[in-house]
Tab-separated table of C-alpha atoms in Angstrom:
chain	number	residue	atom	x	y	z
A	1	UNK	CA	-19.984	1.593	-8.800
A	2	UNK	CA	-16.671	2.784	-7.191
A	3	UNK	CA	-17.272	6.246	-8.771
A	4	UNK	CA	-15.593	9.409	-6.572
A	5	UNK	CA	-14.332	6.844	-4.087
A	6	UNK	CA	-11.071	7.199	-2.082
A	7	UNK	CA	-8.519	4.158	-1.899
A	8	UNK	CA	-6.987	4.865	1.772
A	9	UNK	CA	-7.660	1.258	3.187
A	10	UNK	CA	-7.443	-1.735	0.665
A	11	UNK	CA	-10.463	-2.910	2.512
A	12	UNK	CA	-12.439	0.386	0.907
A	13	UNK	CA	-13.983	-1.558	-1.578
A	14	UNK	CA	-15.971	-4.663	-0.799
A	15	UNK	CA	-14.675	-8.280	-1.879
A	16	UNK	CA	-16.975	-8.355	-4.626
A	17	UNK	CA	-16.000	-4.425	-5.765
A	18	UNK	CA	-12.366	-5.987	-5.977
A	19	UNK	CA	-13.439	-8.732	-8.232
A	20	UNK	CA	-15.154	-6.699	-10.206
A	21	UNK	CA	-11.620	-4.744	-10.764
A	22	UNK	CA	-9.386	-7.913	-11.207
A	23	UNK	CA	-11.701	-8.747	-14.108
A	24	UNK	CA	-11.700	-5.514	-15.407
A	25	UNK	CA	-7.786	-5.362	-15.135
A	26	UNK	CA	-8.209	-8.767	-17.207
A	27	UNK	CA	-10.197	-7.104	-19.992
A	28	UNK	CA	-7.327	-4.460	-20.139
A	29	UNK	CA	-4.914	-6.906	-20.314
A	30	UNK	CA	-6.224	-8.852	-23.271
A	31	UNK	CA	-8.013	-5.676	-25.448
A	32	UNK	CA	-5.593	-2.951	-24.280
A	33	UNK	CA	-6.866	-0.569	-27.609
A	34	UNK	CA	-10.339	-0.821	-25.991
A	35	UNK	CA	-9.236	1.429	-23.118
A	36	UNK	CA	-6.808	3.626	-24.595
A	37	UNK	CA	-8.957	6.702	-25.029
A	38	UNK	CA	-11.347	5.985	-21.996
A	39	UNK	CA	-9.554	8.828	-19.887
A	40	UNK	CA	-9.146	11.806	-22.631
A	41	UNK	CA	-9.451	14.909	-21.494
A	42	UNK	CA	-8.742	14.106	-17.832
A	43	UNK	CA	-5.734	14.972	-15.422
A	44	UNK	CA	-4.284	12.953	-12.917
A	45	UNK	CA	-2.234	14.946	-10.020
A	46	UNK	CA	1.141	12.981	-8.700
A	47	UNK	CA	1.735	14.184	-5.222
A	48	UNK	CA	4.951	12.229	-4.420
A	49	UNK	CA	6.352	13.628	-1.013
A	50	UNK	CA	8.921	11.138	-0.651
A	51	UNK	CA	11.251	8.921	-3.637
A	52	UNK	CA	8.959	6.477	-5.420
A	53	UNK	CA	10.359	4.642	-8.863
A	54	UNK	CA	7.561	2.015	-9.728
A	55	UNK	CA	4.723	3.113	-8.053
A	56	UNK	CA	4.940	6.457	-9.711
A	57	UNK	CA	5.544	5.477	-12.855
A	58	UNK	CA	3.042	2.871	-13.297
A	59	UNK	CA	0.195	5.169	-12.076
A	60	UNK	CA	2.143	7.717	-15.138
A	61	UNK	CA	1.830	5.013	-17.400
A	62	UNK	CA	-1.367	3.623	-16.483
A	63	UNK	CA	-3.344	7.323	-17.067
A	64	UNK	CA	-1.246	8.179	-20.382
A	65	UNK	CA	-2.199	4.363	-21.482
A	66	UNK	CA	-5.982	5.605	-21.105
A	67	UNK	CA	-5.446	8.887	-22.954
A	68	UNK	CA	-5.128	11.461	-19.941
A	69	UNK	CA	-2.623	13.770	-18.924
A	70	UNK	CA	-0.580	13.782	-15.467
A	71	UNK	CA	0.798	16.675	-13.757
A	72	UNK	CA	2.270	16.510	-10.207
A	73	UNK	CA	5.836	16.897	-8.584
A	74	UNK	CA	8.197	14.057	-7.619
A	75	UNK	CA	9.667	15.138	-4.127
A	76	UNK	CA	8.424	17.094	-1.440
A	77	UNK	CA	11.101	19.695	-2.286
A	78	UNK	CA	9.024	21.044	-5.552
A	79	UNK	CA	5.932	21.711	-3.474
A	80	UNK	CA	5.102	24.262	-1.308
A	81	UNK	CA	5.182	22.245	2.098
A	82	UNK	CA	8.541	23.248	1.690
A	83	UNK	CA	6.645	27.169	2.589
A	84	UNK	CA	5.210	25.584	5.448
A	85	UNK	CA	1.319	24.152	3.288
A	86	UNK	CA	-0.882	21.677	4.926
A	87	UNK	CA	-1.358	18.743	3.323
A	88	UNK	CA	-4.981	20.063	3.666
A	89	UNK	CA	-4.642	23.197	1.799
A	90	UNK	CA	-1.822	21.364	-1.085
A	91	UNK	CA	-4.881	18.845	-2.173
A	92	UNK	CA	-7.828	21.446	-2.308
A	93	UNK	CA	-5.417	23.257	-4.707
A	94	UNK	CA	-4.823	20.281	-6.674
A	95	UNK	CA	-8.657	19.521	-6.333
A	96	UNK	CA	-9.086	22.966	-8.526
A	97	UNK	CA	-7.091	21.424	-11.415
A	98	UNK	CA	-7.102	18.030	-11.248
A	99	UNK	CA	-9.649	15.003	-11.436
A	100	UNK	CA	-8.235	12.762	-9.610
A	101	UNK	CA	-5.246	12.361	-7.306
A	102	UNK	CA	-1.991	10.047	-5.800
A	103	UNK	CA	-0.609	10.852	-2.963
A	104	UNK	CA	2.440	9.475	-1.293
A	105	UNK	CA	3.850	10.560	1.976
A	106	UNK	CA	5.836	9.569	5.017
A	107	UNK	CA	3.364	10.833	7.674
A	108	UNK	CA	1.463	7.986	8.608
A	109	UNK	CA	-2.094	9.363	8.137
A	110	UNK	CA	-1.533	11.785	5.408
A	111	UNK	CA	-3.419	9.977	2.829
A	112	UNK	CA	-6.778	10.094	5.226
A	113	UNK	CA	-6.232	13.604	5.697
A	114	UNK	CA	-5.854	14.325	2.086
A	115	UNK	CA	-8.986	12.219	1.159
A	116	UNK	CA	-11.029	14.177	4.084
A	117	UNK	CA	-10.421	17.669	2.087
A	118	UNK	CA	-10.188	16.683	-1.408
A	119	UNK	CA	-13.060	17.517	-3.965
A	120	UNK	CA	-11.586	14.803	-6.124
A	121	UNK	CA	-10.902	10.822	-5.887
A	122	UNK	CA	-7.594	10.459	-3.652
A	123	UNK	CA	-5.897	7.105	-4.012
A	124	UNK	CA	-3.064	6.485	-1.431
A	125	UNK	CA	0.366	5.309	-2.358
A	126	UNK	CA	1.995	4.785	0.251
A	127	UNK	CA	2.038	6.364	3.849
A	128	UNK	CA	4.570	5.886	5.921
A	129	UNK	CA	4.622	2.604	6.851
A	130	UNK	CA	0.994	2.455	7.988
A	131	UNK	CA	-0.450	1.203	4.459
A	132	UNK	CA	0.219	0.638	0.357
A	133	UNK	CA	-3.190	-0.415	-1.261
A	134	UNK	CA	-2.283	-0.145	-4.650
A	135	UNK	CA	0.431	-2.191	-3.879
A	136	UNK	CA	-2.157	-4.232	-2.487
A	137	UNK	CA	-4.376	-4.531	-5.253
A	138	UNK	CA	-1.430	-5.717	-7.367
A	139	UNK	CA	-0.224	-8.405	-5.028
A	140	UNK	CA	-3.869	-9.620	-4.627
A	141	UNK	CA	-4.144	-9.777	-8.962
A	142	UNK	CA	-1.258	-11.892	-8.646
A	143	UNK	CA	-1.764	-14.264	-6.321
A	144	UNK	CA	-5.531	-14.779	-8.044
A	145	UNK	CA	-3.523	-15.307	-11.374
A	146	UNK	CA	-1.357	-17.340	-10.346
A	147	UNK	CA	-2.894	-19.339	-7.295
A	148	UNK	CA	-6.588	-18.835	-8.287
A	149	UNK	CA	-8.239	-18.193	-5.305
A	150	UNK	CA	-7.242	-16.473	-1.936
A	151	UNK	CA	-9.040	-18.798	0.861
A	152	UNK	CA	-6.905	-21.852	2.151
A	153	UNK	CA	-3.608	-20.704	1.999
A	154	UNK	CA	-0.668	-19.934	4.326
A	155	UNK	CA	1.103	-16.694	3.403
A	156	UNK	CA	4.884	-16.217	4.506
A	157	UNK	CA	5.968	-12.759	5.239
A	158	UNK	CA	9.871	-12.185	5.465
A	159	UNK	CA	11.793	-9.208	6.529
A	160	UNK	CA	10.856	-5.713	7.511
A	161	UNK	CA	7.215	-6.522	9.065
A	162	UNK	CA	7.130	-3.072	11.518
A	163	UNK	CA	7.808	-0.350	8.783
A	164	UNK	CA	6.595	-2.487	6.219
A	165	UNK	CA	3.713	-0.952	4.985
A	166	UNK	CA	2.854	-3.350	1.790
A	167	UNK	CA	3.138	-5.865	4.533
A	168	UNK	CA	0.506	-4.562	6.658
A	169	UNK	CA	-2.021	-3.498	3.835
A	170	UNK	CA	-1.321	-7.341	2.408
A	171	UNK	CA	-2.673	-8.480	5.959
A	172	UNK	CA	-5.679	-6.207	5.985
A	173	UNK	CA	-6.698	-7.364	2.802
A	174	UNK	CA	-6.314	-11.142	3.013
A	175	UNK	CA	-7.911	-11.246	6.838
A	176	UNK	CA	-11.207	-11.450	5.099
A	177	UNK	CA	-11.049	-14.360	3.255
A	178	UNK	CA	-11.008	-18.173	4.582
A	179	UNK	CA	-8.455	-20.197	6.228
A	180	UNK	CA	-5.512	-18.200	5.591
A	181	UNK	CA	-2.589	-18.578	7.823
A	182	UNK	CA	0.398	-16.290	8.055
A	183	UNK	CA	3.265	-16.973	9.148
A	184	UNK	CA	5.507	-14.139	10.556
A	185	UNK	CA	9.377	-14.169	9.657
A	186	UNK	CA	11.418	-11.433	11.399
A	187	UNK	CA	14.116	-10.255	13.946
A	188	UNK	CA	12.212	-9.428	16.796
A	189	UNK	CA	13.128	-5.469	16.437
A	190	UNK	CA	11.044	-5.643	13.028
A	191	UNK	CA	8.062	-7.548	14.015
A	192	UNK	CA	4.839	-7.019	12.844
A	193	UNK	CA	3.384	-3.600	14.644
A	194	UNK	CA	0.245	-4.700	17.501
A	195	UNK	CA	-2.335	-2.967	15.448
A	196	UNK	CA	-1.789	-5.376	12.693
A	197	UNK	CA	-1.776	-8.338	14.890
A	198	UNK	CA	-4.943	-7.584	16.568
A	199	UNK	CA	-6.072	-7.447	12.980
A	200	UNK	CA	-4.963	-11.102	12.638
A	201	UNK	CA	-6.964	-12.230	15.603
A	202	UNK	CA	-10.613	-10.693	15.044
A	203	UNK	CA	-10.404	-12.442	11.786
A	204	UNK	CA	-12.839	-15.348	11.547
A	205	UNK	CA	-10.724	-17.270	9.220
A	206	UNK	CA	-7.308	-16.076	10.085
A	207	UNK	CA	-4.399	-17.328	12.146
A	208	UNK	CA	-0.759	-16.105	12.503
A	209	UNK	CA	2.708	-18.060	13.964
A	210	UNK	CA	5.808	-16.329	14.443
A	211	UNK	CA	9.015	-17.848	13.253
A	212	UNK	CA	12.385	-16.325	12.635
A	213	UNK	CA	14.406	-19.005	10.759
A	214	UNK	CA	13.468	-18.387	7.097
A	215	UNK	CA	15.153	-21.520	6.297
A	216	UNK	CA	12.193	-23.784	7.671
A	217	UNK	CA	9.183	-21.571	7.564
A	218	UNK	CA	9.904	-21.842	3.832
A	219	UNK	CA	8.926	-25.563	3.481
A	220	UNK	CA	5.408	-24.611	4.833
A	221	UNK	CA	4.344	-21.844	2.515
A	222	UNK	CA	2.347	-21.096	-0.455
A	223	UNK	CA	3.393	-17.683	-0.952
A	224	UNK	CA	6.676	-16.434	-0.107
A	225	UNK	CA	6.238	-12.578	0.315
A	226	UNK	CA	9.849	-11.228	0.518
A	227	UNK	CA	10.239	-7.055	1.883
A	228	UNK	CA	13.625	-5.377	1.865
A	229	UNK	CA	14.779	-3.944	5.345
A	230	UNK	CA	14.030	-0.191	4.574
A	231	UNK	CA	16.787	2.461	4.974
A	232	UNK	CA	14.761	5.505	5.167
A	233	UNK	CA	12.423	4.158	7.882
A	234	UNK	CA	15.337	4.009	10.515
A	235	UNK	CA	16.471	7.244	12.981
A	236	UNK	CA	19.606	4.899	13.497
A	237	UNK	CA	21.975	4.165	10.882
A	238	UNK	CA	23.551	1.824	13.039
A	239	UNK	CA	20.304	-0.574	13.412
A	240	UNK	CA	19.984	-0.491	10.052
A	241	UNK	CA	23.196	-1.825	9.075
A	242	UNK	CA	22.489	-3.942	11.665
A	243	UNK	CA	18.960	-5.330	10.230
A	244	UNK	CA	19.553	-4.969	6.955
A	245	UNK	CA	20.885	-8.743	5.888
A	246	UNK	CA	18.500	-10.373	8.481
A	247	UNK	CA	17.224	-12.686	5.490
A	248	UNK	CA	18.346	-13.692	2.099
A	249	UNK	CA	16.815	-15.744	-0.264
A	250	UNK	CA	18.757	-17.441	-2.334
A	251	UNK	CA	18.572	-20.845	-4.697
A	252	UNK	CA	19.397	-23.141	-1.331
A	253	UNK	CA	16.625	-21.433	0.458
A	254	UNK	CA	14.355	-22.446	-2.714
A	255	UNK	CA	15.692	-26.374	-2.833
A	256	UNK	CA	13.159	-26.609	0.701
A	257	UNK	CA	9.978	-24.565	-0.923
A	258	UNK	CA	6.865	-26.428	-2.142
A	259	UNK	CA	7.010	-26.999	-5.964
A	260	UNK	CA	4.392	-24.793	-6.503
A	261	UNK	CA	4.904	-22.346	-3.595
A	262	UNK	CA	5.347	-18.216	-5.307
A	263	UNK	CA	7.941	-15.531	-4.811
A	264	UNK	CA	6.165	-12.209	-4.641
A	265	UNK	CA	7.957	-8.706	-3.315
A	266	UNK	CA	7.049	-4.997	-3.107
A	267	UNK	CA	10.664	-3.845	-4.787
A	268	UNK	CA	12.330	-2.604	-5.211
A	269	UNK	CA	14.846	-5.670	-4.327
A	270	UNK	CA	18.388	-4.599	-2.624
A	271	UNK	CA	20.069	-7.665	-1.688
A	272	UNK	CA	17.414	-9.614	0.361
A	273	UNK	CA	17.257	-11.928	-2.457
A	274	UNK	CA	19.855	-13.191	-4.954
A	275	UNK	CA	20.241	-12.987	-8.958
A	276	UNK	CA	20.316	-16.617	-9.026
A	277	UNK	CA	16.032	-16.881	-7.753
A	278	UNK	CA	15.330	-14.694	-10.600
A	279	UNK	CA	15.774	-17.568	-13.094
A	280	UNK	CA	13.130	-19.900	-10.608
A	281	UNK	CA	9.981	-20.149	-12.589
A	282	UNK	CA	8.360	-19.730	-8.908
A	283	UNK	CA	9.860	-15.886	-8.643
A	284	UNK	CA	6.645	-13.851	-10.078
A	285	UNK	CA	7.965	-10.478	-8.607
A	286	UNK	CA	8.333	-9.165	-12.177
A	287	UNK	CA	5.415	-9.957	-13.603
A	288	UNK	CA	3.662	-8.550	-10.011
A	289	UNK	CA	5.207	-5.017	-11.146
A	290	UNK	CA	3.734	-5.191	-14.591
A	291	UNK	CA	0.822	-6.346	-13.065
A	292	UNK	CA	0.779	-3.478	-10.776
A	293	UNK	CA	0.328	-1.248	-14.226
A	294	UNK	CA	-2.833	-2.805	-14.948
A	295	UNK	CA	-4.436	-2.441	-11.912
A	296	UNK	CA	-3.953	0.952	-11.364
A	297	UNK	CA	-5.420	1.511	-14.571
A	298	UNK	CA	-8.560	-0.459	-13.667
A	299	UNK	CA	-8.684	1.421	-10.587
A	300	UNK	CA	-8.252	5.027	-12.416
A	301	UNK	CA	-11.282	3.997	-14.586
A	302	UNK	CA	-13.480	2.750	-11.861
A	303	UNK	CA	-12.771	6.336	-9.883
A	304	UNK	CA	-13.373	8.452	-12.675
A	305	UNK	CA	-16.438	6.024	-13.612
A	306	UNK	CA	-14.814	5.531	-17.444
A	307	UNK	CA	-14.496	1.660	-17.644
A	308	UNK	CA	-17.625	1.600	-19.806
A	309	UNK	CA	-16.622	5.053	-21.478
A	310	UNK	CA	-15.587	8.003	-21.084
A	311	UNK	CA	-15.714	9.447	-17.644
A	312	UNK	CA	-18.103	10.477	-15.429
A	313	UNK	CA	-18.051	13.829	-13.592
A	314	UNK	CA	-16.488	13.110	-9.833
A	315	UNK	CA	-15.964	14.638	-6.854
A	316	UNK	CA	-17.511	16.704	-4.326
A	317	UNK	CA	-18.341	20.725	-4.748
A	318	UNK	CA	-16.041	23.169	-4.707
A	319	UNK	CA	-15.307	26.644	-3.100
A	320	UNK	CA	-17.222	25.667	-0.114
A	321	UNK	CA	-16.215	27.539	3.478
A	322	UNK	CA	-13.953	25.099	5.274
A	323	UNK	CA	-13.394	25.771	8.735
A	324	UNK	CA	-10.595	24.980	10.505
A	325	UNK	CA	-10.269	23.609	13.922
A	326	UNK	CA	-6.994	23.795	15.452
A	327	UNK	CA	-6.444	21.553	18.534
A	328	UNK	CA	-6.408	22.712	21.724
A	329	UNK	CA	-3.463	22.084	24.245
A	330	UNK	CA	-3.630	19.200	26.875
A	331	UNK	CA	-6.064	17.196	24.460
A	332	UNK	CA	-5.567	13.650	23.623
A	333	UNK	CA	-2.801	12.975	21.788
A	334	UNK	CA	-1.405	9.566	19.069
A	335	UNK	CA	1.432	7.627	20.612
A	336	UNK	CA	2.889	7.367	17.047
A	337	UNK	CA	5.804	10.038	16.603
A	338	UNK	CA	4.929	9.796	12.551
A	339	UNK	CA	1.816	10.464	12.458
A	340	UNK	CA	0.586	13.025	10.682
A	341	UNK	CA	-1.621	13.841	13.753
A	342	UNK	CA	1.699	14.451	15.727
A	343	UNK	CA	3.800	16.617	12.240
A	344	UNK	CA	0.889	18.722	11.654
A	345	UNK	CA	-0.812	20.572	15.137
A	346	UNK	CA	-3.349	22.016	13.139
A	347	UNK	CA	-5.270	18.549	12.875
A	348	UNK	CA	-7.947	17.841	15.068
A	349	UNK	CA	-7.405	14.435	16.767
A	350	UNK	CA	-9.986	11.588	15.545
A	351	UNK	CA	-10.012	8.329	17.089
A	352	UNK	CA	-12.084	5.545	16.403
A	353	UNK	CA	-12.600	1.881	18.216
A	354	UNK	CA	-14.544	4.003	21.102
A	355	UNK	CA	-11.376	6.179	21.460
A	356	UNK	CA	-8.760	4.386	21.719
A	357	UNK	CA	-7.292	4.012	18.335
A	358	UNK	CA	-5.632	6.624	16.126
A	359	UNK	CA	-8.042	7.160	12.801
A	360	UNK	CA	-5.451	8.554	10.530
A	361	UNK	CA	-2.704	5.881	11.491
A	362	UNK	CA	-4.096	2.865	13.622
A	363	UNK	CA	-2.013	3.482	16.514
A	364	UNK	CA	-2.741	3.774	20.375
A	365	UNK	CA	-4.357	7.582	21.737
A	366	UNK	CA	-3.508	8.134	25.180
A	367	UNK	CA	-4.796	11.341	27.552
């Protein structure tokens, strides 16, 4: 069903597509030895070009868990876009040796591009701070594990809501179930980006408040989803120090939560909440990571079609003539300065929302 499919968006696959991979991720979870061999033979391609921990090696784990092999580079430094390579060009050459491929990168868009001239499943993992569906994926497994259900439920997000891209793919996602209500903790400097927002309100069965005081948007929630105030998506050093402490959880905080209200977070954790929370049966941000293992492994079978055995041939031909189309000067350009649209000239620019919206990284095109 989700055979030679991309993951750019989490909403790429259908509602009932994702609960057909939760339960799958289930069935790995209980019969692990089923799985193990369902990927032998195959080669997953890591292309990490900025510092992951977690997400890289879970997706590491998850393929040599199914019996396949990984090859790939950990920093942008051990590729040739350090030569001056197109993200283009880097994943048809992967394409030739791989069957199927992560990318991560800080242009916002770069994932898109990658997944427009690939020849081989491209799952995105991370770009910029535009979007994080795996991430996605794994905070939607556990909040189904440990909630049950995803309608009905209001959804605090805390910290770093502008770069934040787990934040913004958790928002995409959930806007298409029922009655869910988020509620929007930040300075003002880091709120949530207007993209997202006008995501918010052309969502049937969505609604959104804003409130900065953690300490009493904490007695309303069902899920707490705590972000770190990110270092490496700041030009100033200066803000960042400035940002960084905005909010910290700690066991007071927790006194004011609902008994059965959940602690969830991206990680990794720096100091926006304290050892003392990690004892609180309601902190689940541990067993989210191992979770996080499991669903990439569903999704890895599902793209190479091997959930019911071993793996389908994917992807798209190869060898054929690709043209390139440079873009001309005095053409429409992204307001975004990161992304990829605006780092790599050679891109053509595609818009979508009748022209007004940035396809590669959601943001406003202007004349």
């Amino acid at each position: 069903m989700l055979a030679g499919k991309n993951l750019i968006y989490p909403t790429d696959f259908t509602v009932e597509q994702l609960e057909t991979l939760f339960c799958l991720a289930d069935d790995i979870i209980a019969v692990p030895d089923k799985y193990a061999g369902r990927c032998a033979g195959k080669i997953l391609a890591t292309m990490f070009f900025e510092p992951s921990t977690r997400t890289r090696l879970s997706f590491e784990a998850a393929m040599e868990r199914l019996g396949g092999k990984v090859l790939g580079f950990a920093d942008s430094a051990s590729s040739s876009a350090t030569k001056g390579e197109s993200i283009a060009d880097t994943i048809r050459m992967i394409s030739c040796y791989a069957d199927i491929a992560v990318i991560r990168h800080p242009a916002e868009g770069a994932a898109h591009v990658a997944a427009l001239h690939s020849f081989i499943p491209v799952i995105n993992a991370g770009d910029g701070g535009h979007q994080h569906p795996t991430q996605t994926l794994t905070d939607l497994y556990t909040i189904r594990a440990k909630k049950g259900h995803f309608d009905n439920l209001t959804i605090g997000l805390c910290g770093d809501l502008k770069y934040g891209r787990t934040v913004h793919s958790l928002i995409h996602a959930m806007c298409r179930y029922e009655n869910v209500h988020f509620v929007l903790i930040s300075p003002p400097e880091l709120r949530v980006p207007d993209y997202v927002i006008r995501e918010i309100e052309a969502a049937a069965g969505c609604s959104y408040s804003v409130n900065p005081n953690l300490d009493d948007a904490i007695r309303q929630v069902d899920i707490l989803y705590m972000t770190r105030v990110q270092r490496e998506r700041f030009s100033s050093q200066e803000e960042y120090l400035r940002l960084k402490d905005s909010y910290i959880l700690d066991a007071q905080k927790m006194k004011n939560a609902k008994k059965d209200m959940i602690v969830l977070h991206p990680m990794p954790i720096v100091n926006e909440i304290t050892g003392e929370v990690d004892e609180d049966p309601r902190a689940c941000y541990f067993v989210q990571a191992q979770y996080g293992m499991y669903m990439r492994m569903a999704l890895i079978l599902s793209l190479l079609g091997a959930q019911e055995g071993p793996p389908t041939v994917c992807g798209g031909k190869m060898f054929e003539k690709v043209c390139r189309n440079p873009r001309p000067n005095g053409t429409v350009h992204c307001k975004n300065p990161k992304c990829v649209s605006n780092l790599d000239l050679t891109l053509p620019i595609r818009v979508k929302e009748g022209g007004k919206v940035c396809e590669y990284c959601d943001a406003a095109i202007e004349e």
